[in-house]
mmCIF file with all atom_site columns, C-alpha atoms in Angstrom:
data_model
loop_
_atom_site.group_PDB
_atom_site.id
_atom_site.type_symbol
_atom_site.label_atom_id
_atom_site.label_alt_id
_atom_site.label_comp_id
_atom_site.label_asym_id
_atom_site.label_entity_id
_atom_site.label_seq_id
_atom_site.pdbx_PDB_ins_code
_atom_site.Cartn_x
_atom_site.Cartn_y
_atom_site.Cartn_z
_atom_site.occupancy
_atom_site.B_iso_or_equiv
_atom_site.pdbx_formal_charge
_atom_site.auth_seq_id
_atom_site.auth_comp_id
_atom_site.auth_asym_id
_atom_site.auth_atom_id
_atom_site.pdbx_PDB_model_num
ATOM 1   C CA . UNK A 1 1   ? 52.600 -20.190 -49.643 1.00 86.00 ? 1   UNK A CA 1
ATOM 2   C CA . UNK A 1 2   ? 54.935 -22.598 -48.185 1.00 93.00 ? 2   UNK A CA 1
ATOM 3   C CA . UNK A 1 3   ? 53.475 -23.279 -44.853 1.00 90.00 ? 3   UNK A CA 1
ATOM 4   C CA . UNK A 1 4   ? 49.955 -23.716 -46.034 1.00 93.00 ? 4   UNK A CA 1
ATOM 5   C CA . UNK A 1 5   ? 51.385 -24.866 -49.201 1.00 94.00 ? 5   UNK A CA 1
ATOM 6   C CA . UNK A 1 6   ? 52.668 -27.861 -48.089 1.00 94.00 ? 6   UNK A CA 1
ATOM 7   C CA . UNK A 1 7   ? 49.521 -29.110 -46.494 1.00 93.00 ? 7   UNK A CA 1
ATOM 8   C CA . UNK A 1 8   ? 47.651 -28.475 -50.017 1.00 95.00 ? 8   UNK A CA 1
ATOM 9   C CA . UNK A 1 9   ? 50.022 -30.404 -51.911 1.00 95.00 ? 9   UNK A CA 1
ATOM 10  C CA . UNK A 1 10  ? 49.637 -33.545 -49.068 1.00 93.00 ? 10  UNK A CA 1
ATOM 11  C CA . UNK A 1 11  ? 45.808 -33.453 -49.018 1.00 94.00 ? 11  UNK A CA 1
ATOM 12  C CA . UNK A 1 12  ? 44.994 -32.318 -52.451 1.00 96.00 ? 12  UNK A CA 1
ATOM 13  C CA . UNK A 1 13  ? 42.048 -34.262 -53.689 1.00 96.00 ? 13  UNK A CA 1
ATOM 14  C CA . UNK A 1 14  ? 42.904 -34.281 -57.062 1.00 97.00 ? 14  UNK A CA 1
ATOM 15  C CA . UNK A 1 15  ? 45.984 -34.580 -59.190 1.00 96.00 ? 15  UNK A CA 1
ATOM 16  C CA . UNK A 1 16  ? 45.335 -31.386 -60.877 1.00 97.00 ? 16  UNK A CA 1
ATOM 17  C CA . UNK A 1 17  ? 45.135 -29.749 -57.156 1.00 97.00 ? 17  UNK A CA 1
ATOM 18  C CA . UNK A 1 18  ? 48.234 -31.412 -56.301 1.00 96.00 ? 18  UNK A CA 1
ATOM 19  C CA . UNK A 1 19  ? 49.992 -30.198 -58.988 1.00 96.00 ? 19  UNK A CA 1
ATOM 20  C CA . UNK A 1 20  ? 48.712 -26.407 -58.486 1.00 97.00 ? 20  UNK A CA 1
ATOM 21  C CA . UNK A 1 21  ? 49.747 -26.624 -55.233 1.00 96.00 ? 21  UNK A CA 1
ATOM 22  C CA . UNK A 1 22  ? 53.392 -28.373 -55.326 1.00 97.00 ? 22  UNK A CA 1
ATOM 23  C CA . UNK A 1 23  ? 54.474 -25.933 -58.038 1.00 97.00 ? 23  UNK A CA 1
ATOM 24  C CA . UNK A 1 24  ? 53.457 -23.053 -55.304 1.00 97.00 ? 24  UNK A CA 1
ATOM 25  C CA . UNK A 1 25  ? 55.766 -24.345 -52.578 1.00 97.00 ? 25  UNK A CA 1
ATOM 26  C CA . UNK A 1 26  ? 58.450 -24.864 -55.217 1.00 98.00 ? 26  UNK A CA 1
ATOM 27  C CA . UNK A 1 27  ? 57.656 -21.123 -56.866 1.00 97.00 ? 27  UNK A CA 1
ATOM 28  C CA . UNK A 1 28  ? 57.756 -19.892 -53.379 1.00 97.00 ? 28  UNK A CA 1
ATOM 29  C CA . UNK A 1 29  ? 61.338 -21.287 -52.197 1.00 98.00 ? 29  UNK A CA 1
ATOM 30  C CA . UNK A 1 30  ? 62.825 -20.103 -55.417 1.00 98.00 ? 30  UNK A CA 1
ATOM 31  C CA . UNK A 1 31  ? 61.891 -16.294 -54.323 1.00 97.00 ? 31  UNK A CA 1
ATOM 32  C CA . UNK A 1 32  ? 62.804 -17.178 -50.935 1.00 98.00 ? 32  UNK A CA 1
ATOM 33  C CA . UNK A 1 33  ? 66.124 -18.594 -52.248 1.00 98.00 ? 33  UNK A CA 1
ATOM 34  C CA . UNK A 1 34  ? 67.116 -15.442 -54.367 1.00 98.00 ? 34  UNK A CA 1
ATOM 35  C CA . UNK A 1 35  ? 65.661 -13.308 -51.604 1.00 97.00 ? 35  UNK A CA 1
ATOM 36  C CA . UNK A 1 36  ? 68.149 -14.745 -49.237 1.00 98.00 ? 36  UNK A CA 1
ATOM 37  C CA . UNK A 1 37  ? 70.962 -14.391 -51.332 1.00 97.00 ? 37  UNK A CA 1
ATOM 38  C CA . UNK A 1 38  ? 71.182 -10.792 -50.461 1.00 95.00 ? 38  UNK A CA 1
ATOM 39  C CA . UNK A 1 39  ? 69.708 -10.658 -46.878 1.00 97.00 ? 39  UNK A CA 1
ATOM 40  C CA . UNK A 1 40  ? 70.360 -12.755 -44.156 1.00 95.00 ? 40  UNK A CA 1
ATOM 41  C CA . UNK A 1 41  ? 66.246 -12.810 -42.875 1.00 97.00 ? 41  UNK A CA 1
ATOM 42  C CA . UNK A 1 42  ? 63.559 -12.586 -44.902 1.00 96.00 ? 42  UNK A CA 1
ATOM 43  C CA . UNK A 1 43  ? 62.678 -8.962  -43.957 1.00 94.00 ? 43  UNK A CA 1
ATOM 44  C CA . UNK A 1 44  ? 66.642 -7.743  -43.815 1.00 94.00 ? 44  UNK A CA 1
ATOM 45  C CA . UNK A 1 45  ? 68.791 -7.822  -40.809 1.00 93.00 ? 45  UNK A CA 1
ATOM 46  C CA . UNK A 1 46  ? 66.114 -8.472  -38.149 1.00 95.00 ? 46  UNK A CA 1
ATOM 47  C CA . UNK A 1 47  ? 64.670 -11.852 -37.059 1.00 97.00 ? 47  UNK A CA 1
ATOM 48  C CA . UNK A 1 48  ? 61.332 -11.559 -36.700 1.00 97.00 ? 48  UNK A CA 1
ATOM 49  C CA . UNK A 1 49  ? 58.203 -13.974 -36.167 1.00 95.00 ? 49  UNK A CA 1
ATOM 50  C CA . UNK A 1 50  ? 58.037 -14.734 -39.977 1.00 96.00 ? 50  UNK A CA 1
ATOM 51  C CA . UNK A 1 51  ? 61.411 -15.786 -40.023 1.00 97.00 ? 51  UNK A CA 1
ATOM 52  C CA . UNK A 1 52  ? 60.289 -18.571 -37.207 1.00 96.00 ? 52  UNK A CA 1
ATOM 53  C CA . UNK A 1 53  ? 57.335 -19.412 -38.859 1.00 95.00 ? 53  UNK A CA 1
ATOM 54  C CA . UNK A 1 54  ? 58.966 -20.282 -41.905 1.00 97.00 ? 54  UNK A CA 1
ATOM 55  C CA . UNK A 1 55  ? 62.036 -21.714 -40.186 1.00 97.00 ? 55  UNK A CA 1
ATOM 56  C CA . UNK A 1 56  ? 59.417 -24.435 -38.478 1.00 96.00 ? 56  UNK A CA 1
ATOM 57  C CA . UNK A 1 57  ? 58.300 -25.300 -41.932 1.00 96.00 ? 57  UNK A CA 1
ATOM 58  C CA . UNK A 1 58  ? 61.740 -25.369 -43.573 1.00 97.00 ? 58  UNK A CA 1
ATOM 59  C CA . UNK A 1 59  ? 63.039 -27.816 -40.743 1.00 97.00 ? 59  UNK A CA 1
ATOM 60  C CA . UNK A 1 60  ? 60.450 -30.274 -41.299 1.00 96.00 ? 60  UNK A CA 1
ATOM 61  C CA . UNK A 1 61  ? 60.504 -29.955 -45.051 1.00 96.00 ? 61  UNK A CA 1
ATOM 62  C CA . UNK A 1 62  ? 63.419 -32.480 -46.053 1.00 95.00 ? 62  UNK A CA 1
ATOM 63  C CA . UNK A 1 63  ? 62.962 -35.331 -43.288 1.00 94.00 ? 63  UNK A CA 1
ATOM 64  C CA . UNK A 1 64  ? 59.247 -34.923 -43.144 1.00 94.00 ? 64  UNK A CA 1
ATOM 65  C CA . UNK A 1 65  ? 57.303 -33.236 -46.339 1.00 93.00 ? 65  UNK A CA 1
ATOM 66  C CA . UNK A 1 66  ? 59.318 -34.384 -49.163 1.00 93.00 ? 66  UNK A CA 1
ATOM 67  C CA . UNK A 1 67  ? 57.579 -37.988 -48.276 1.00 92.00 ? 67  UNK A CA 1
ATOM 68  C CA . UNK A 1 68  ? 54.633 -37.472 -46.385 1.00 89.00 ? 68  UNK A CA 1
ATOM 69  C CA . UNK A 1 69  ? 53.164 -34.610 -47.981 1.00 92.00 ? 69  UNK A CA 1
ATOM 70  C CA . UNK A 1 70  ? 55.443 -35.658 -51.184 1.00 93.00 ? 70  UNK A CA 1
ATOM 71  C CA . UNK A 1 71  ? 56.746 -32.470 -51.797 1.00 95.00 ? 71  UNK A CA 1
ATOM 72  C CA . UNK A 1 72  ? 59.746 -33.614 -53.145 1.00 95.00 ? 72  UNK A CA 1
ATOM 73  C CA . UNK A 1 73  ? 60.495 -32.209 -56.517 1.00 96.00 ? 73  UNK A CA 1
ATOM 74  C CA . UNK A 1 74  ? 63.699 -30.498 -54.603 1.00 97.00 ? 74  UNK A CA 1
ATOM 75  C CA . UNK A 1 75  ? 65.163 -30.442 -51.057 1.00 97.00 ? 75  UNK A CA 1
ATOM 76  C CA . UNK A 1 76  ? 65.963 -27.771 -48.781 1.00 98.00 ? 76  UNK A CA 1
ATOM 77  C CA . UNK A 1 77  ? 69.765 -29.017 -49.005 1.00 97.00 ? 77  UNK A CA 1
ATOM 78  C CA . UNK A 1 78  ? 69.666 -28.793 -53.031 1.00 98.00 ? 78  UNK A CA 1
ATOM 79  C CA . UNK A 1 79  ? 68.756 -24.361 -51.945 1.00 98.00 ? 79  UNK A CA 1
ATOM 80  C CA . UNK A 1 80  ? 72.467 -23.079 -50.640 1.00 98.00 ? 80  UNK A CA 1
ATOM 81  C CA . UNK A 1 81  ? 70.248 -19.665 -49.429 1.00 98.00 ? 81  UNK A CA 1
ATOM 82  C CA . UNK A 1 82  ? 67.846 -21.721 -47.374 1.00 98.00 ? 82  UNK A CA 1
ATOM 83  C CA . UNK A 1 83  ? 69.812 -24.112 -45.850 1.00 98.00 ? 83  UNK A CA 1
ATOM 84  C CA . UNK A 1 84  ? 71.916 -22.058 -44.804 1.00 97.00 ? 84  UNK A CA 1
ATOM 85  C CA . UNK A 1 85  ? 68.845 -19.943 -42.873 1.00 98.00 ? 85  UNK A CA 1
ATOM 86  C CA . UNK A 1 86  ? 67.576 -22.841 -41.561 1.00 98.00 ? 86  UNK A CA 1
ATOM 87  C CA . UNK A 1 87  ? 71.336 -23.393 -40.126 1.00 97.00 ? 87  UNK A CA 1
ATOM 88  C CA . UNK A 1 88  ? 71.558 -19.692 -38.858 1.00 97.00 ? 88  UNK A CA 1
ATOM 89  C CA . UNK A 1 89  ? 68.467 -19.904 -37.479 1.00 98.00 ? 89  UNK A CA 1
ATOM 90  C CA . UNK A 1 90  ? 68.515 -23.278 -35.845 1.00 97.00 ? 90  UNK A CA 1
ATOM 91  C CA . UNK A 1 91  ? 72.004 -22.527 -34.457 1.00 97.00 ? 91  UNK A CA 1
ATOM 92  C CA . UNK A 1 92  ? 70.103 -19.659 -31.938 1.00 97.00 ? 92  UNK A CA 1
ATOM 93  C CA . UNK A 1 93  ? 70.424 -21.555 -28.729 1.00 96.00 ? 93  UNK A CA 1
ATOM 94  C CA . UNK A 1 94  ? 66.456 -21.332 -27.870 1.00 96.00 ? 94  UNK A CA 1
ATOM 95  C CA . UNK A 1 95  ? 65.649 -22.587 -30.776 1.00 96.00 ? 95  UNK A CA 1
ATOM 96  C CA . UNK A 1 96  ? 67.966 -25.550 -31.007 1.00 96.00 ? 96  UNK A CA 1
ATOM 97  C CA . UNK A 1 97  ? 66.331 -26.172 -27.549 1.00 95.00 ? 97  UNK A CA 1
ATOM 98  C CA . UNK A 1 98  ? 62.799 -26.576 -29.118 1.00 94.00 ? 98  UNK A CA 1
ATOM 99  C CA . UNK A 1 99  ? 63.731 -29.104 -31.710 1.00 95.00 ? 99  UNK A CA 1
ATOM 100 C CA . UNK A 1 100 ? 63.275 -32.717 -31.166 1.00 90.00 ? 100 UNK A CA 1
ATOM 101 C CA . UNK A 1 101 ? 63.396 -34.097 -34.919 1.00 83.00 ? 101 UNK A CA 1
ATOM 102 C CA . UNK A 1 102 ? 62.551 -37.528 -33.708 1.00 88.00 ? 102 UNK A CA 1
ATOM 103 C CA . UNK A 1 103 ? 59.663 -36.426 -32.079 1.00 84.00 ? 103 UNK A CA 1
ATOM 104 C CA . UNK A 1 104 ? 58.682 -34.283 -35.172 1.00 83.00 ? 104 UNK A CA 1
ATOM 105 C CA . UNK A 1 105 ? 59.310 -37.343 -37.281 1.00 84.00 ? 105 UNK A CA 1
ATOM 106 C CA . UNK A 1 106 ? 57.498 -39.922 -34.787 1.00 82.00 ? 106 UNK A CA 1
ATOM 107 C CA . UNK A 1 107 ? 54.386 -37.253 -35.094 1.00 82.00 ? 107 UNK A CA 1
ATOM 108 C CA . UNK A 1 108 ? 54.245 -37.245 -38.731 1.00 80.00 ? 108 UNK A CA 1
ATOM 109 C CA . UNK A 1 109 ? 55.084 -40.939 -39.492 1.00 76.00 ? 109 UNK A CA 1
ATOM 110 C CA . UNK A 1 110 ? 52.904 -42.744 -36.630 1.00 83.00 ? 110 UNK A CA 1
ATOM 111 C CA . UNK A 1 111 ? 49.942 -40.386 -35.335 1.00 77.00 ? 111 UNK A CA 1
ATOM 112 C CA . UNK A 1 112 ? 48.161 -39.416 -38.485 1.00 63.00 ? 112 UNK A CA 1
#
């Protein structure tokens, strides 16, 4: 609901759409913020694929979505659970690798 979410909110075609779809992503990171409060990944102790998938999203979220896709009713900073994921999970040396926030901002802001 977050991942996909996201993109509903930015390219709903109505306000009533928009709203249905904003109050999903923020429905969503509540769970996801009381689920992390008593496991470090979102299926225990293991990373797994879903915790990348929705790391990729959660990066992206405050510098990118609250704006473009104006999903912006809270940040990922104002969640102490999920920021502190992302952290964890961006601090994993491969993945720090892969992340070029200018070039995820510079994609967002001037190709589309």
């Amino acid at each position: 609901k977050v991942n996909n979410g996201v993109y509903r909110s930015g390219f709903a075609r109505s306000q009533e759409a928009y709203e249905v779809a904003v109050k999903d992503v923020f429905d969503t990171l509540e769970e996801l913020e009381q689920r992390l409060s008593n496991q470090r990944y979102l299926s225990g102790d293991e990373f797994t694929w879903l915790d990348l998938r929705l790391f990729m999203t959660l990066v992206r979220f405050d510098p990118v979505y609250t704006t473009y896709f104006k999903t912006n009713l809270k940040r990922i900073t104002d969640y102490p659970n999920l920021l502190g994921y992302v952290r964890d999970i961006y601090s994993m040396d491969p993945i720090k690798r892969s992340i070029n926030m200018k070039h995820i901002k510079t994609h967002y802001f001037t190709s589309h």
